[in-house]
Amino acid sequence: MDQPPIVVGISGASGAALARRCVEQLAARGRGALVVCTAAGALVWQHELGEPFKRWVAKAPCRSFSINDIAAPIASGTFPTGGMVVVPCSMDTLAAIAHGLSSNLLERAADVTIKESRPLVVVPRETPLSVIHLKNLLTLAKLGVKVVPPMPHFYARPERVDEVIEHVVGRILVALGVDAALPVEMQYREGVPLP
Ligand SMILES: Cc1cc2nc3c(=O)[nH]c(=O)nc-3n(C[C@H](O)[C@H](O)[C@H](O)COP(=O)(O)O)c2cc1C
């Protein structure tokens, strides 16, 4: 039986490449990705990846919805999904989700994911984090939301940004429950020297 699709919310924090790889990896696993991107998310996408978000999403292995399309299926709890990831998650969108706002489709889809007790993963990117940011993250963590900051895996001595992206996306897929564990080559094993 087909597994339900995953909602991928893209907001205006740095890290558009993480969202792009997440969609690619979901497609590689035969999991549909339902994408919704904020206006700031599209702006940062163009800045960081040098391609308009709209052009990418038109040919990407996913279905996408306009941020203002509050009547989209993912706005309703009756539409089955396997959960949602907000990647990258801006402090603005984080605050909105933590306070139950639903002023755009991304926020509404996150609110639905929480109320339906489905897996929700946020990938917050900001530094340094203020007390406001930390409080909002704590609010979500207490609700069972997985907080997966895009932290480099320094212990494996990554040499390229691509390696860091791959690792972070691997952790996201595990947090969502899409993958049971990280790919073997990314796992720490006792007695095996790290690369
Ligand atoms: C190039 C660029 C990078 C940004 N990086 C971040 C970031 O890492 N974290 C963050 O919280 N906001 C960041 N911002 C600011 C957000 O885009 C801004 O707060 C916006 O209102 C977020 O809106 P959204 O949550 O609807 O996407 C960045 C903005 C730009 C233009």
JSON list of C-alpha atoms and ligand atoms in Angstrom, two decimals:
[
{"chain": "A", "resi": 1, "resn": "MET", "atom": "CA", "xyz": [0.00, 0.00, 0.00]},
{"chain": "A", "resi": 2, "resn": "ASP", "atom": "CA", "xyz": [1.25, 3.51, -0.82]},
{"chain": "A", "resi": 3, "resn": "GLN", "atom": "CA", "xyz": [2.48, 5.42, 2.18]},
{"chain": "A", "resi": 4, "resn": "PRO", "atom": "CA", "xyz": [0.95, 8.86, 2.73]},
{"chain": "A", "resi": 5, "resn": "PRO", "atom": "CA", "xyz": [2.87, 11.88, 1.44]},
{"chain": "A", "resi": 6, "resn": "ILE", "atom": "CA", "xyz": [4.97, 14.21, 3.56]},
{"chain": "A", "resi": 7, "resn": "VAL", "atom": "CA", "xyz": [4.31, 17.95, 3.68]},
{"chain": "A", "resi": 8, "resn": "VAL", "atom": "CA", "xyz": [7.46, 20.01, 3.12]},
{"chain": "A", "resi": 9, "resn": "GLY", "atom": "CA", "xyz": [7.13, 23.62, 4.34]},
{"chain": "A", "resi": 10, "resn": "ILE", "atom": "CA", "xyz": [9.86, 25.96, 3.17]},
{"chain": "A", "resi": 11, "resn": "SER", "atom": "CA", "xyz": [10.28, 29.28, 4.98]},
{"chain": "A", "resi": 12, "resn": "GLY", "atom": "CA", "xyz": [12.66, 32.20, 4.66]},
{"chain": "A", "resi": 13, "resn": "ALA", "atom": "CA", "xyz": [15.57, 31.04, 6.80]},
{"chain": "A", "resi": 14, "resn": "SER", "atom": "CA", "xyz": [18.92, 30.24, 5.28]},
{"chain": "A", "resi": 15, "resn": "GLY", "atom": "CA", "xyz": [19.28, 26.65, 4.00]},
{"chain": "A", "resi": 16, "resn": "ALA", "atom": "CA", "xyz": [17.20, 26.30, 0.84]},
{"chain": "A", "resi": 17, "resn": "ALA", "atom": "CA", "xyz": [19.50, 23.49, -0.31]},
{"chain": "A", "resi": 18, "resn": "LEU", "atom": "CA", "xyz": [18.25, 21.40, 2.63]},
{"chain": "A", "resi": 19, "resn": "ALA", "atom": "CA", "xyz": [14.66, 21.70, 1.40]},
{"chain": "A", "resi": 20, "resn": "ARG", "atom": "CA", "xyz": [15.65, 20.82, -2.15]},
{"chain": "A", "resi": 21, "resn": "ARG", "atom": "CA", "xyz": [17.53, 17.70, -1.04]},
{"chain": "A", "resi": 22, "resn": "CYS", "atom": "CA", "xyz": [14.71, 16.71, 1.29]},
{"chain": "A", "resi": 23, "resn": "VAL", "atom": "CA", "xyz": [12.22, 16.68, -1.60]},
{"chain": "A", "resi": 24, "resn": "GLU", "atom": "CA", "xyz": [14.68, 14.71, -3.77]},
{"chain": "A", "resi": 25, "resn": "GLN", "atom": "CA", "xyz": [15.26, 12.13, -1.04]},
{"chain": "A", "resi": 26, "resn": "LEU", "atom": "CA", "xyz": [11.53, 11.71, -0.34]},
{"chain": "A", "resi": 27, "resn": "ALA", "atom": "CA", "xyz": [10.96, 11.12, -4.06]},
{"chain": "A", "resi": 28, "resn": "ALA", "atom": "CA", "xyz": [13.83, 8.60, -4.11]},
{"chain": "A", "resi": 29, "resn": "ARG", "atom": "CA", "xyz": [11.93, 6.65, -1.45]},
{"chain": "A", "resi": 30, "resn": "GLY", "atom": "CA", "xyz": [8.66, 6.81, -3.36]},
{"chain": "A", "resi": 31, "resn": "ARG", "atom": "CA", "xyz": [7.18, 9.18, -0.76]},
{"chain": "A", "resi": 32, "resn": "GLY", "atom": "CA", "xyz": [5.22, 12.02, -2.25]},
{"chain": "A", "resi": 33, "resn": "ALA", "atom": "CA", "xyz": [6.24, 15.51, -1.17]},
{"chain": "A", "resi": 34, "resn": "LEU", "atom": "CA", "xyz": [3.59, 18.21, -0.85]},
{"chain": "A", "resi": 35, "resn": "VAL", "atom": "CA", "xyz": [5.47, 21.50, -0.95]},
{"chain": "A", "resi": 36, "resn": "VAL", "atom": "CA", "xyz": [4.47, 24.92, 0.30]},
{"chain": "A", "resi": 37, "resn": "CYS", "atom": "CA", "xyz": [6.92, 27.83, 0.33]},
{"chain": "A", "resi": 38, "resn": "THR", "atom": "CA", "xyz": [6.57, 31.28, 1.88]},
{"chain": "A", "resi": 39, "resn": "ALA", "atom": "CA", "xyz": [7.34, 34.48, -0.03]},
{"chain": "A", "resi": 40, "resn": "ALA", "atom": "CA", "xyz": [10.53, 34.92, 2.00]},
{"chain": "A", "resi": 41, "resn": "GLY", "atom": "CA", "xyz": [11.37, 31.26, 1.36]},
{"chain": "A", "resi": 42, "resn": "ALA", "atom": "CA", "xyz": [11.23, 31.87, -2.39]},
{"chain": "A", "resi": 43, "resn": "LEU", "atom": "CA", "xyz": [13.39, 34.98, -2.03]},
{"chain": "A", "resi": 44, "resn": "VAL", "atom": "CA", "xyz": [16.07, 33.16, -0.04]},
{"chain": "A", "resi": 45, "resn": "TRP", "atom": "CA", "xyz": [15.87, 30.22, -2.49]},
{"chain": "A", "resi": 46, "resn": "GLN", "atom": "CA", "xyz": [16.74, 32.51, -5.42]},
{"chain": "A", "resi": 47, "resn": "HIS", "atom": "CA", "xyz": [19.53, 34.14, -3.41]},
{"chain": "A", "resi": 48, "resn": "GLU", "atom": "CA", "xyz": [21.12, 30.89, -2.24]},
{"chain": "A", "resi": 49, "resn": "LEU", "atom": "CA", "xyz": [20.51, 28.54, -5.16]},
{"chain": "A", "resi": 50, "resn": "GLY", "atom": "CA", "xyz": [20.52, 31.02, -8.04]},
{"chain": "A", "resi": 51, "resn": "GLU", "atom": "CA", "xyz": [17.27, 29.66, -9.48]},
{"chain": "A", "resi": 52, "resn": "PRO", "atom": "CA", "xyz": [13.72, 30.94, -9.03]},
{"chain": "A", "resi": 53, "resn": "PHE", "atom": "CA", "xyz": [11.79, 28.66, -6.66]},
{"chain": "A", "resi": 54, "resn": "LYS", "atom": "CA", "xyz": [8.85, 28.59, -9.10]},
{"chain": "A", "resi": 55, "resn": "ARG", "atom": "CA", "xyz": [11.04, 27.28, -11.91]},
{"chain": "A", "resi": 56, "resn": "TRP", "atom": "CA", "xyz": [12.51, 24.54, -9.71]},
{"chain": "A", "resi": 57, "resn": "VAL", "atom": "CA", "xyz": [9.22, 23.44, -8.24]},
{"chain": "A", "resi": 58, "resn": "ALA", "atom": "CA", "xyz": [7.58, 23.18, -11.67]},
{"chain": "A", "resi": 59, "resn": "LYS", "atom": "CA", "xyz": [9.94, 20.33, -12.59]},
{"chain": "A", "resi": 60, "resn": "ALA", "atom": "CA", "xyz": [10.63, 18.91, -9.13]},
{"chain": "A", "resi": 61, "resn": "PRO", "atom": "CA", "xyz": [9.34, 15.47, -8.05]},
{"chain": "A", "resi": 62, "resn": "CYS", "atom": "CA", "xyz": [6.59, 16.92, -5.85]},
{"chain": "A", "resi": 63, "resn": "ARG", "atom": "CA", "xyz": [3.19, 18.59, -5.80]},
{"chain": "A", "resi": 64, "resn": "SER", "atom": "CA", "xyz": [3.17, 22.22, -4.71]},
{"chain": "A", "resi": 65, "resn": "PHE", "atom": "CA", "xyz": [0.61, 24.62, -3.31]},
{"chain": "A", "resi": 66, "resn": "SER", "atom": "CA", "xyz": [0.51, 28.40, -3.15]},
{"chain": "A", "resi": 67, "resn": "ILE", "atom": "CA", "xyz": [1.20, 29.86, 0.30]},
{"chain": "A", "resi": 68, "resn": "ASN", "atom": "CA", "xyz": [-2.16, 31.66, 0.11]},
{"chain": "A", "resi": 69, "resn": "ASP", "atom": "CA", "xyz": [-4.15, 28.58, -0.97]},
{"chain": "A", "resi": 70, "resn": "ILE", "atom": "CA", "xyz": [-5.80, 28.08, 2.38]},
{"chain": "A", "resi": 71, "resn": "ALA", "atom": "CA", "xyz": [-8.31, 25.69, 0.71]},
{"chain": "A", "resi": 72, "resn": "ALA", "atom": "CA", "xyz": [-5.54, 23.25, -0.34]},
{"chain": "A", "resi": 73, "resn": "PRO", "atom": "CA", "xyz": [-5.96, 19.65, 0.87]},
{"chain": "A", "resi": 74, "resn": "ILE", "atom": "CA", "xyz": [-3.11, 19.98, 3.41]},
{"chain": "A", "resi": 75, "resn": "ALA", "atom": "CA", "xyz": [-5.15, 22.65, 5.23]},
{"chain": "A", "resi": 76, "resn": "SER", "atom": "CA", "xyz": [-7.51, 19.91, 6.43]},
{"chain": "A", "resi": 77, "resn": "GLY", "atom": "CA", "xyz": [-6.92, 17.20, 8.98]},
{"chain": "A", "resi": 78, "resn": "THR", "atom": "CA", "xyz": [-9.10, 14.85, 6.94]},
{"chain": "A", "resi": 79, "resn": "PHE", "atom": "CA", "xyz": [-6.46, 14.76, 4.21]},
{"chain": "A", "resi": 80, "resn": "PRO", "atom": "CA", "xyz": [-4.04, 11.97, 5.15]},
{"chain": "A", "resi": 81, "resn": "THR", "atom": "CA", "xyz": [-0.36, 12.80, 5.34]},
{"chain": "A", "resi": 82, "resn": "GLY", "atom": "CA", "xyz": [2.56, 11.06, 6.98]},
{"chain": "A", "resi": 83, "resn": "GLY", "atom": "CA", "xyz": [3.64, 14.25, 8.75]},
{"chain": "A", "resi": 84, "resn": "MET", "atom": "CA", "xyz": [5.42, 17.48, 7.93]},
{"chain": "A", "resi": 85, "resn": "VAL", "atom": "CA", "xyz": [8.86, 19.03, 7.97]},
{"chain": "A", "resi": 86, "resn": "VAL", "atom": "CA", "xyz": [9.51, 22.77, 8.01]},
{"chain": "A", "resi": 87, "resn": "VAL", "atom": "CA", "xyz": [12.90, 23.12, 6.38]},
{"chain": "A", "resi": 88, "resn": "PRO", "atom": "CA", "xyz": [14.47, 25.57, 6.80]},
{"chain": "A", "resi": 89, "resn": "CYS", "atom": "CA", "xyz": [12.36, 27.04, 9.59]},
{"chain": "A", "resi": 90, "resn": "SER", "atom": "CA", "xyz": [12.63, 30.81, 10.11]},
{"chain": "A", "resi": 91, "resn": "MET", "atom": "CA", "xyz": [12.14, 32.34, 13.55]},
{"chain": "A", "resi": 92, "resn": "ASP", "atom": "CA", "xyz": [9.06, 34.06, 12.16]},
{"chain": "A", "resi": 93, "resn": "THR", "atom": "CA", "xyz": [7.42, 30.81, 11.07]},
{"chain": "A", "resi": 94, "resn": "LEU", "atom": "CA", "xyz": [8.63, 29.09, 14.26]},
{"chain": "A", "resi": 95, "resn": "ALA", "atom": "CA", "xyz": [6.85, 31.73, 16.37]},
{"chain": "A", "resi": 96, "resn": "ALA", "atom": "CA", "xyz": [3.67, 31.39, 14.33]},
{"chain": "A", "resi": 97, "resn": "ILE", "atom": "CA", "xyz": [3.59, 27.60, 14.66]},
{"chain": "A", "resi": 98, "resn": "ALA", "atom": "CA", "xyz": [4.39, 27.73, 18.39]},
{"chain": "A", "resi": 99, "resn": "HIS", "atom": "CA", "xyz": [1.45, 30.07, 18.92]},
{"chain": "A", "resi": 100, "resn": "GLY", "atom": "CA", "xyz": [-1.04, 28.20, 16.79]},
{"chain": "A", "resi": 101, "resn": "LEU", "atom": "CA", "xyz": [-1.33, 30.84, 14.09]},
{"chain": "A", "resi": 102, "resn": "SER", "atom": "CA", "xyz": [-2.68, 29.76, 10.73]},
{"chain": "A", "resi": 103, "resn": "SER", "atom": "CA", "xyz": [-2.24, 32.92, 8.71]},
{"chain": "A", "resi": 104, "resn": "ASN", "atom": "CA", "xyz": [-0.87, 31.11, 5.66]},
{"chain": "A", "resi": 105, "resn": "LEU", "atom": "CA", "xyz": [-0.97, 27.57, 4.28]},
{"chain": "A", "resi": 106, "resn": "LEU", "atom": "CA", "xyz": [2.37, 26.54, 5.78]},
{"chain": "A", "resi": 107, "resn": "GLU", "atom": "CA", "xyz": [1.30, 27.59, 9.27]},
{"chain": "A", "resi": 108, "resn": "ARG", "atom": "CA", "xyz": [-2.11, 25.98, 8.86]},
{"chain": "A", "resi": 109, "resn": "ALA", "atom": "CA", "xyz": [-0.56, 22.70, 7.64]},
{"chain": "A", "resi": 110, "resn": "ALA", "atom": "CA", "xyz": [1.75, 22.68, 10.69]},
{"chain": "A", "resi": 111, "resn": "ASP", "atom": "CA", "xyz": [-1.20, 23.40, 13.00]},
{"chain": "A", "resi": 112, "resn": "VAL", "atom": "CA", "xyz": [-3.10, 20.52, 11.40]},
{"chain": "A", "resi": 113, "resn": "THR", "atom": "CA", "xyz": [-0.10, 18.21, 11.77]},
{"chain": "A", "resi": 114, "resn": "ILE", "atom": "CA", "xyz": [0.06, 19.01, 15.50]},
{"chain": "A", "resi": 115, "resn": "LYS", "atom": "CA", "xyz": [-3.68, 18.64, 16.10]},
{"chain": "A", "resi": 116, "resn": "GLU", "atom": "CA", "xyz": [-3.74, 15.32, 14.26]},
{"chain": "A", "resi": 117, "resn": "SER", "atom": "CA", "xyz": [-0.75, 14.09, 16.31]},
{"chain": "A", "resi": 118, "resn": "ARG", "atom": "CA", "xyz": [1.30, 13.41, 13.19]},
{"chain": "A", "resi": 119, "resn": "PRO", "atom": "CA", "xyz": [5.10, 13.72, 13.12]},
{"chain": "A", "resi": 120, "resn": "LEU", "atom": "CA", "xyz": [6.23, 17.33, 12.82]},
{"chain": "A", "resi": 121, "resn": "VAL", "atom": "CA", "xyz": [9.90, 18.19, 12.37]},
{"chain": "A", "resi": 122, "resn": "VAL", "atom": "CA", "xyz": [11.26, 21.74, 12.40]},
{"chain": "A", "resi": 123, "resn": "VAL", "atom": "CA", "xyz": [14.72, 22.62, 11.15]},
{"chain": "A", "resi": 124, "resn": "PRO", "atom": "CA", "xyz": [15.36, 26.03, 12.74]},
{"chain": "A", "resi": 125, "resn": "ARG", "atom": "CA", "xyz": [18.21, 28.15, 11.41]},
{"chain": "A", "resi": 126, "resn": "GLU", "atom": "CA", "xyz": [19.27, 31.23, 13.33]},
{"chain": "A", "resi": 127, "resn": "THR", "atom": "CA", "xyz": [22.27, 32.23, 15.36]},
{"chain": "A", "resi": 128, "resn": "PRO", "atom": "CA", "xyz": [22.55, 33.26, 18.07]},
{"chain": "A", "resi": 129, "resn": "LEU", "atom": "CA", "xyz": [19.20, 32.10, 19.40]},
{"chain": "A", "resi": 130, "resn": "SER", "atom": "CA", "xyz": [17.34, 34.57, 21.63]},
{"chain": "A", "resi": 131, "resn": "VAL", "atom": "CA", "xyz": [15.25, 33.64, 24.66]},
{"chain": "A", "resi": 132, "resn": "ILE", "atom": "CA", "xyz": [12.17, 34.19, 22.47]},
{"chain": "A", "resi": 133, "resn": "HIS", "atom": "CA", "xyz": [13.43, 31.67, 19.90]},
{"chain": "A", "resi": 134, "resn": "LEU", "atom": "CA", "xyz": [14.36, 29.17, 22.62]},
{"chain": "A", "resi": 135, "resn": "LYS", "atom": "CA", "xyz": [10.96, 29.52, 24.32]},
{"chain": "A", "resi": 136, "resn": "ASN", "atom": "CA", "xyz": [9.18, 28.87, 21.02]},
{"chain": "A", "resi": 137, "resn": "LEU", "atom": "CA", "xyz": [11.34, 25.82, 20.36]},
{"chain": "A", "resi": 138, "resn": "LEU", "atom": "CA", "xyz": [10.61, 24.55, 23.88]},
{"chain": "A", "resi": 139, "resn": "THR", "atom": "CA", "xyz": [6.88, 25.03, 23.35]},
{"chain": "A", "resi": 140, "resn": "LEU", "atom": "CA", "xyz": [7.05, 22.85, 20.25]},
{"chain": "A", "resi": 141, "resn": "ALA", "atom": "CA", "xyz": [9.37, 20.26, 21.79]},
{"chain": "A", "resi": 142, "resn": "LYS", "atom": "CA", "xyz": [6.91, 19.85, 24.69]},
{"chain": "A", "resi": 143, "resn": "LEU", "atom": "CA", "xyz": [4.22, 19.06, 22.12]},
{"chain": "A", "resi": 144, "resn": "GLY", "atom": "CA", "xyz": [6.36, 16.28, 20.70]},
{"chain": "A", "resi": 145, "resn": "VAL", "atom": "CA", "xyz": [7.65, 18.24, 17.72]},
{"chain": "A", "resi": 146, "resn": "LYS", "atom": "CA", "xyz": [11.16, 17.12, 16.73]},
{"chain": "A", "resi": 147, "resn": "VAL", "atom": "CA", "xyz": [13.64, 20.00, 16.62]},
{"chain": "A", "resi": 148, "resn": "VAL", "atom": "CA", "xyz": [16.45, 19.16, 14.18]},
{"chain": "A", "resi": 149, "resn": "PRO", "atom": "CA", "xyz": [18.79, 22.13, 13.77]},
{"chain": "A", "resi": 150, "resn": "PRO", "atom": "CA", "xyz": [21.04, 21.88, 10.71]},
{"chain": "A", "resi": 151, "resn": "MET", "atom": "CA", "xyz": [24.20, 21.11, 12.67]},
{"chain": "A", "resi": 152, "resn": "PRO", "atom": "CA", "xyz": [27.34, 20.00, 10.81]},
{"chain": "A", "resi": 153, "resn": "HIS", "atom": "CA", "xyz": [28.58, 16.53, 11.83]},
{"chain": "A", "resi": 154, "resn": "PHE", "atom": "CA", "xyz": [32.10, 17.75, 12.57]},
{"chain": "A", "resi": 155, "resn": "TYR", "atom": "CA", "xyz": [33.05, 14.41, 14.08]},
{"chain": "A", "resi": 156, "resn": "ALA", "atom": "CA", "xyz": [33.04, 12.81, 10.62]},
{"chain": "A", "resi": 157, "resn": "ARG", "atom": "CA", "xyz": [35.25, 15.60, 9.24]},
{"chain": "A", "resi": 158, "resn": "PRO", "atom": "CA", "xyz": [33.01, 16.71, 6.36]},
{"chain": "A", "resi": 159, "resn": "GLU", "atom": "CA", "xyz": [34.93, 18.44, 3.58]},
{"chain": "A", "resi": 160, "resn": "ARG", "atom": "CA", "xyz": [32.05, 19.75, 1.50]},
{"chain": "A", "resi": 161, "resn": "VAL", "atom": "CA", "xyz": [28.74, 21.48, 2.20]},
{"chain": "A", "resi": 162, "resn": "ASP", "atom": "CA", "xyz": [27.05, 18.67, 0.25]},
{"chain": "A", "resi": 163, "resn": "GLU", "atom": "CA", "xyz": [28.16, 16.18, 2.88]},
{"chain": "A", "resi": 164, "resn": "VAL", "atom": "CA", "xyz": [26.64, 18.30, 5.65]},
{"chain": "A", "resi": 165, "resn": "ILE", "atom": "CA", "xyz": [23.39, 18.65, 3.68]},
{"chain": "A", "resi": 166, "resn": "GLU", "atom": "CA", "xyz": [23.23, 14.89, 3.15]},
{"chain": "A", "resi": 167, "resn": "HIS", "atom": "CA", "xyz": [23.76, 14.25, 6.85]},
{"chain": "A", "resi": 168, "resn": "VAL", "atom": "CA", "xyz": [21.17, 16.79, 8.01]},
{"chain": "A", "resi": 169, "resn": "VAL", "atom": "CA", "xyz": [18.59, 15.46, 5.54]},
{"chain": "A", "resi": 170, "resn": "GLY", "atom": "CA", "xyz": [19.35, 11.94, 6.77]},
{"chain": "A", "resi": 171, "resn": "ARG", "atom": "CA", "xyz": [18.58, 13.06, 10.32]},
{"chain": "A", "resi": 172, "resn": "ILE", "atom": "CA", "xyz": [15.36, 14.74, 9.15]},
{"chain": "A", "resi": 173, "resn": "LEU", "atom": "CA", "xyz": [14.15, 11.55, 7.44]},
{"chain": "A", "resi": 174, "resn": "VAL", "atom": "CA", "xyz": [14.79, 9.57, 10.61]},
{"chain": "A", "resi": 175, "resn": "ALA", "atom": "CA", "xyz": [13.02, 12.20, 12.75]},
{"chain": "A", "resi": 176, "resn": "LEU", "atom": "CA", "xyz": [10.00, 12.00, 10.41]},
{"chain": "A", "resi": 177, "resn": "GLY", "atom": "CA", "xyz": [9.97, 8.21, 10.65]},
{"chain": "A", "resi": 178, "resn": "VAL", "atom": "CA", "xyz": [10.46, 7.93, 6.87]},
{"chain": "A", "resi": 179, "resn": "ASP", "atom": "CA", "xyz": [13.76, 6.09, 7.48]},
{"chain": "A", "resi": 180, "resn": "ALA", "atom": "CA", "xyz": [14.33, 3.79, 10.44]},
{"chain": "A", "resi": 181, "resn": "ALA", "atom": "CA", "xyz": [17.98, 4.80, 10.77]},
{"chain": "A", "resi": 182, "resn": "LEU", "atom": "CA", "xyz": [20.70, 6.81, 9.09]},
{"chain": "A", "resi": 183, "resn": "PRO", "atom": "CA", "xyz": [22.35, 5.14, 6.09]},
{"chain": "A", "resi": 184, "resn": "VAL", "atom": "CA", "xyz": [25.03, 2.73, 7.39]},
{"chain": "A", "resi": 185, "resn": "GLU", "atom": "CA", "xyz": [27.89, 4.87, 6.06]},
{"chain": "A", "resi": 186, "resn": "MET", "atom": "CA", "xyz": [26.67, 7.78, 8.21]},
{"chain": "A", "resi": 187, "resn": "GLN", "atom": "CA", "xyz": [26.32, 5.76, 11.41]},
{"chain": "A", "resi": 188, "resn": "TYR", "atom": "CA", "xyz": [28.90, 5.74, 14.16]},
{"chain": "A", "resi": 189, "resn": "ARG", "atom": "CA", "xyz": [30.20, 2.23, 14.78]},
{"chain": "A", "resi": 190, "resn": "GLU", "atom": "CA", "xyz": [32.38, 1.25, 17.69]},
{"chain": "A", "resi": 191, "resn": "GLY", "atom": "CA", "xyz": [35.89, 0.36, 16.68]},
{"chain": "A", "resi": 192, "resn": "VAL", "atom": "CA", "xyz": [35.59, 1.83, 13.19]},
{"chain": "A", "resi": 193, "resn": "PRO", "atom": "CA", "xyz": [37.73, 4.95, 12.81]},
{"chain": "A", "resi": 194, "resn": "LEU", "atom": "CA", "xyz": [35.74, 7.91, 11.64]},
{"chain": "A", "resi": 195, "resn": "PRO", "atom": "CA", "xyz": [36.65, 9.04, 8.11]},
{"chain": "B", "resi": 1, "resn": "LIG", "atom": "C1", "xyz": [19.14, 35.92, 2.55]},
{"chain": "B", "resi": 1, "resn": "LIG", "atom": "C2", "xyz": [18.28, 35.85, 3.79]},
{"chain": "B", "resi": 1, "resn": "LIG", "atom": "C3", "xyz": [18.59, 34.96, 4.78]},
{"chain": "B", "resi": 1, "resn": "LIG", "atom": "C4", "xyz": [17.82, 34.87, 5.93]},
{"chain": "B", "resi": 1, "resn": "LIG", "atom": "N1", "xyz": [18.15, 33.96, 6.89]},
{"chain": "B", "resi": 1, "resn": "LIG", "atom": "C5", "xyz": [17.36, 33.81, 7.97]},
{"chain": "B", "resi": 1, "resn": "LIG", "atom": "C6", "xyz": [17.65, 32.78, 8.92]},
{"chain": "B", "resi": 1, "resn": "LIG", "atom": "O1", "xyz": [18.61, 32.02, 8.80]},
{"chain": "B", "resi": 1, "resn": "LIG", "atom": "N2", "xyz": [16.79, 32.63, 9.96]},
{"chain": "B", "resi": 1, "resn": "LIG", "atom": "C7", "xyz": [15.69, 33.42, 10.12]},
{"chain": "B", "resi": 1, "resn": "LIG", "atom": "O2", "xyz": [14.93, 33.20, 11.07]},
{"chain": "B", "resi": 1, "resn": "LIG", "atom": "N3", "xyz": [15.40, 34.41, 9.24]},
{"chain": "B", "resi": 1, "resn": "LIG", "atom": "C8", "xyz": [16.20, 34.62, 8.17]},
{"chain": "B", "resi": 1, "resn": "LIG", "atom": "N4", "xyz": [15.90, 35.60, 7.25]},
{"chain": "B", "resi": 1, "resn": "LIG", "atom": "C9", "xyz": [14.77, 36.52, 7.52]},
{"chain": "B", "resi": 1, "resn": "LIG", "atom": "C10", "xyz": [13.43, 35.90, 7.13]},
{"chain": "B", "resi": 1, "resn": "LIG", "atom": "O3", "xyz": [13.39, 35.62, 5.76]},
{"chain": "B", "resi": 1, "resn": "LIG", "atom": "C11", "xyz": [12.33, 36.88, 7.52]},
{"chain": "B", "resi": 1, "resn": "LIG", "atom": "O4", "xyz": [12.21, 36.95, 8.93]},
{"chain": "B", "resi": 1, "resn": "LIG", "atom": "C12", "xyz": [10.97, 36.51, 6.94]},
{"chain": "B", "resi": 1, "resn": "LIG", "atom": "O5", "xyz": [10.00, 37.40, 7.44]},
{"chain": "B", "resi": 1, "resn": "LIG", "atom": "C13", "xyz": [10.56, 35.10, 7.26]},
{"chain": "B", "resi": 1, "resn": "LIG", "atom": "O6", "xyz": [9.26, 34.91, 6.75]},
{"chain": "B", "resi": 1, "resn": "LIG", "atom": "P1", "xyz": [8.60, 33.46, 6.66]},
{"chain": "B", "resi": 1, "resn": "LIG", "atom": "O7", "xyz": [8.71, 32.84, 8.00]},
{"chain": "B", "resi": 1, "resn": "LIG", "atom": "O8", "xyz": [7.19, 33.75, 6.25]},
{"chain": "B", "resi": 1, "resn": "LIG", "atom": "O9", "xyz": [9.32, 32.70, 5.60]},
{"chain": "B", "resi": 1, "resn": "LIG", "atom": "C14", "xyz": [16.68, 35.71, 6.09]},
{"chain": "B", "resi": 1, "resn": "LIG", "atom": "C15", "xyz": [16.37, 36.61, 5.08]},
{"chain": "B", "resi": 1, "resn": "LIG", "atom": "C16", "xyz": [17.14, 36.69, 3.95]},
{"chain": "B", "resi": 1, "resn": "LIG", "atom": "C17", "xyz": [16.78, 37.66, 2.87]}
]
